[in-house]
Short mmCIF file of C-alpha atoms in Angstrom, two decimals:
data_model
loop_
_atom_site.label_atom_id
_atom_site.label_comp_id
_atom_site.label_asym_id
_atom_site.label_seq_id
_atom_site.Cartn_x
_atom_site.Cartn_y
_atom_site.Cartn_z
CA MET A 1 115.81 117.93 103.43
CA THR A 2 112.48 116.50 104.71
CA LYS A 3 111.37 114.10 106.72
CA ILE A 4 108.80 110.89 105.45
CA GLN A 5 105.86 110.10 107.48
CA SER A 6 103.55 107.49 108.08
CA PHE A 7 101.29 107.85 105.11
CA LEU A 8 97.80 106.82 107.18
CA ARG A 9 98.87 108.60 110.37
CA HIS A 10 96.22 107.44 112.42
CA GLY A 11 95.86 103.89 111.31
CA ARG A 12 92.43 103.44 111.22
CA HIS A 13 91.67 103.31 107.31
CA LEU A 14 94.19 100.67 106.72
CA ARG A 15 92.79 98.66 110.47
CA ARG A 16 89.21 98.92 108.05
CA ALA A 17 90.96 98.60 104.53
CA ALA A 18 91.80 94.98 105.85
CA GLY A 19 89.00 93.62 106.47
CA LEU A 20 88.32 94.86 103.07
CA THR A 21 90.70 93.44 100.86
CA ALA A 22 90.55 90.22 102.89
CA ALA A 23 87.39 90.21 101.81
CA ALA A 24 88.47 91.17 97.89
CA VAL A 25 90.91 88.17 98.02
CA LEU A 26 87.74 85.67 98.61
CA ALA A 27 86.20 87.09 95.99
CA GLY A 28 88.73 86.79 93.17
CA GLY A 29 90.49 88.43 93.96
CA ALA A 30 99.48 102.44 100.53
CA ALA A 31 104.60 106.64 100.19
CA VAL A 32 107.60 109.21 97.59
CA GLY A 33 109.64 109.23 94.04
CA CYS A 34 110.85 109.88 90.67
CA SER A 35 112.91 106.26 88.73
CA SER A 36 115.69 103.78 89.15
CA SER A 37 118.72 103.60 87.19
CA GLU A 38 118.30 99.87 86.52
CA ALA A 39 117.37 98.55 83.06
CA LYS A 40 113.60 98.39 81.35
CA THR A 41 111.91 95.75 81.56
CA SER A 42 109.29 96.82 79.75
CA ASP A 43 108.54 96.50 75.87
CA ASP A 44 106.61 99.03 74.86
CA SER A 45 106.21 97.07 71.61
CA THR A 46 104.59 94.40 73.11
CA LYS A 47 101.11 93.17 72.65
CA VAL A 48 98.35 94.19 74.67
CA THR A 49 96.08 91.08 75.09
CA PRO A 50 92.68 92.68 76.35
CA VAL A 51 91.45 90.75 80.39
CA ALA A 52 88.61 91.57 82.54
CA ALA A 53 91.63 89.63 85.01
CA ILE A 54 94.05 87.56 85.87
CA ALA A 55 94.95 84.86 88.57
CA PRO A 56 97.22 85.50 91.69
CA SER A 57 100.63 86.72 91.05
CA VAL A 58 102.66 87.50 93.88
CA PRO A 59 104.36 91.25 91.74
CA ASP A 60 107.83 91.69 91.57
CA ARG A 61 108.37 95.05 89.30
CA ILE A 62 106.51 98.66 88.78
CA SER A 63 107.23 100.55 85.46
CA ILE A 64 104.96 103.40 84.73
CA PRO A 65 106.67 104.78 80.94
CA ALA A 66 104.98 108.30 81.23
CA ILE A 67 106.80 109.79 84.83
CA ASP A 68 109.81 107.06 84.24
CA VAL A 69 109.76 104.71 86.99
CA ASP A 70 110.84 100.84 86.43
CA ALA A 71 111.07 99.60 89.98
CA LYS A 72 111.32 96.52 91.77
CA LEU A 73 108.55 95.69 94.38
CA ASP A 74 108.79 94.84 98.18
CA THR A 75 105.50 94.23 100.97
CA VAL A 76 104.67 95.47 103.48
CA GLY A 77 101.49 94.24 105.89
CA LEU A 78 99.92 95.86 108.78
CA ASP A 79 101.60 95.79 111.84
CA ALA A 80 100.86 95.24 115.36
CA ASP A 81 98.68 97.76 116.17
CA GLY A 82 97.01 97.41 112.01
CA VAL A 83 98.56 100.06 111.14
CA MET A 84 99.77 99.00 107.14
CA GLU A 85 103.13 99.69 107.35
CA THR A 86 104.95 102.23 105.98
CA PRO A 87 107.50 100.65 102.83
CA PRO A 88 110.94 100.37 104.25
CA THR A 89 113.06 104.59 103.64
CA ASP A 90 116.54 102.71 103.46
CA LYS A 91 114.63 101.92 99.85
CA PRO A 92 113.10 104.96 98.69
CA MET A 93 113.20 104.29 94.77
CA GLU A 94 110.92 100.38 95.35
CA ALA A 95 107.47 100.71 95.73
CA SER A 96 105.73 98.01 97.82
CA TRP A 97 102.87 96.04 97.30
CA TYR A 98 100.03 95.74 99.94
CA ARG A 99 100.49 91.98 100.39
CA GLN A 100 97.06 91.20 102.40
CA GLY A 101 95.25 92.59 99.55
CA PRO A 102 93.88 91.27 96.48
CA THR A 103 97.95 91.26 93.91
CA PRO A 104 97.06 93.79 90.78
CA GLY A 105 95.06 92.04 88.50
CA GLU A 106 92.62 90.00 90.81
CA LYS A 107 89.53 91.33 90.23
CA GLY A 108 90.56 93.96 93.66
CA ALA A 109 91.56 97.36 94.21
CA ALA A 110 95.50 96.59 94.45
CA ALA A 111 97.14 98.86 96.16
CA ILE A 112 101.13 99.69 96.43
CA ALA A 113 102.80 102.33 98.44
CA GLY A 114 106.15 104.32 97.82
CA HIS A 115 107.97 106.83 98.95
CA MET A 116 107.76 110.92 97.35
CA ASP A 117 110.64 111.06 98.89
CA THR A 118 113.35 110.88 102.43
CA ALA A 119 115.54 112.14 104.57
CA GLY A 120 118.36 111.67 101.93
CA THR A 121 116.84 111.41 98.99
CA PRO A 122 114.59 114.17 97.21
CA LYS A 123 112.98 112.37 95.31
CA ALA A 124 111.80 108.99 95.54
CA VAL A 125 110.29 106.47 93.54
CA PHE A 126 106.52 108.16 93.45
CA TYR A 127 107.95 111.54 93.26
CA ASN A 128 106.02 112.24 89.98
CA VAL A 129 103.17 109.85 90.19
CA LYS A 130 100.96 113.66 91.03
CA ASN A 131 101.41 114.08 87.38
CA LEU A 132 100.03 110.71 85.90
CA LYS A 133 97.44 111.58 83.17
CA LYS A 134 94.05 109.41 82.69
CA ASP A 135 95.00 107.07 80.30
CA GLN A 136 98.21 106.50 81.22
CA GLU A 137 99.55 103.32 81.90
CA ILE A 138 101.26 101.11 84.25
CA LYS A 139 102.22 98.08 84.27
CA ILE A 140 102.68 95.38 87.29
CA HIS A 141 106.08 92.56 86.60
CA ARG A 142 104.24 88.98 88.03
CA GLU A 143 106.37 86.47 89.25
CA ASP A 144 104.26 83.99 86.39
CA GLY A 145 105.51 86.37 84.38
CA THR A 146 102.87 88.39 83.34
CA THR A 147 102.21 91.85 82.84
CA ALA A 148 99.32 93.44 84.01
CA VAL A 149 99.15 96.53 82.03
CA PHE A 150 96.63 99.11 83.60
CA ALA A 151 95.57 102.57 82.58
CA VAL A 152 95.92 105.67 85.21
CA ASP A 153 91.36 106.24 85.68
CA SER A 154 92.78 109.21 87.68
CA VAL A 155 94.65 110.91 90.85
CA GLU A 156 93.86 112.63 93.32
CA THR A 157 95.38 113.92 96.72
CA TYR A 158 92.84 113.68 100.75
CA LYS A 159 93.56 115.40 103.34
CA LYS A 160 95.21 112.71 106.14
CA SER A 161 92.85 112.93 107.90
CA ALA A 162 89.96 112.47 105.55
CA PHE A 163 91.99 109.64 104.00
CA PRO A 164 88.86 108.22 101.28
CA THR A 165 89.23 104.13 102.78
CA ASP A 166 86.22 102.93 101.47
CA LYS A 167 86.47 104.50 97.73
CA VAL A 168 90.12 103.12 98.10
CA TYR A 169 89.66 99.49 99.56
CA ASN A 170 86.08 98.52 98.44
CA LYS A 171 85.80 95.80 97.06
CA THR A 172 84.94 96.10 93.49
CA ASP A 173 83.98 94.11 90.55
CA ARG A 174 86.22 94.66 88.23
CA SER A 175 90.12 94.12 88.82
CA GLU A 176 92.05 97.51 89.79
CA LEU A 177 94.61 99.59 91.03
CA ARG A 178 95.36 102.25 93.72
CA LEU A 179 98.88 104.67 94.00
CA ILE A 180 99.39 105.94 97.10
CA THR A 181 102.37 108.88 98.30
CA CYS A 182 102.38 111.42 99.99
CA GLY A 183 101.64 115.26 98.95
CA GLY A 184 99.79 118.11 99.71
CA GLU A 185 101.76 121.19 102.43
CA LEU A 186 105.15 120.85 103.60
CA GLY A 187 103.96 121.47 107.89
CA LYS A 188 106.15 122.47 110.58
CA ASP A 189 107.45 118.93 111.75
CA ARG A 190 108.13 118.34 108.10
CA HIS A 191 105.44 116.28 107.45
CA TRP A 192 102.99 116.30 105.02
CA ASP A 193 99.76 116.34 105.25
CA SER A 194 97.97 115.28 102.13
CA ASN A 195 97.13 111.02 100.51
CA VAL A 196 97.97 111.59 96.64
CA ILE A 197 95.89 108.75 94.41
CA ALA A 198 96.32 107.57 91.49
CA PHE A 199 92.78 105.03 91.13
CA ALA A 200 93.75 102.92 87.34
CA HIS A 201 91.89 99.88 85.98
CA LEU A 202 92.80 96.84 83.56
CA LYS A 203 93.27 97.43 81.03
CA GLY A 204 95.17 93.66 79.41
CA GLU A 205 98.24 91.09 80.21
CA THR A 206 101.02 90.95 78.60
CA LYS A 207 102.66 87.38 78.09
CA GLY A 208 106.85 86.66 78.53
#
């Protein structure tokens, strides 16, 4: 089994990201995995209403039909050293929203992190994020009853030493989403050397 390492090994990326995402919030708005066995909450037949952005609401569930993900969302923040907390390893089939950034659907770049694997779970919640294709949907259910529906723009892999902080966390003029997990090559220390990042933009919302 592999031993999971922190998504952003040295922490400098998220120290800066905290300021960037805070700016995005004021303007109006970071893992490894497969799927859970719980019943899916989203209905593919539900009409998506095009919108540019949605009012803030805490996300509580993520659904990615193309890779069979339907998972509860927890939250992560920054630790005392200014480094993004790693999603709990005892909940490998759950993902975590970065709560110091925008909520998914708000204007700005929201971030959700999830494990690709853990020591006890070889295929965790974001194991197949690397296989996402352009225009496939990511659905984020929120506490206000709405679901923010995003379309994938690209999936990219970066060495952890070259994490693209500006591209991931900078202020944007539209509602965007980043899914962040581990990937690349497994080193001798049993740590992945890269981050896999899915970039997506808001397509619209569903209600009820």
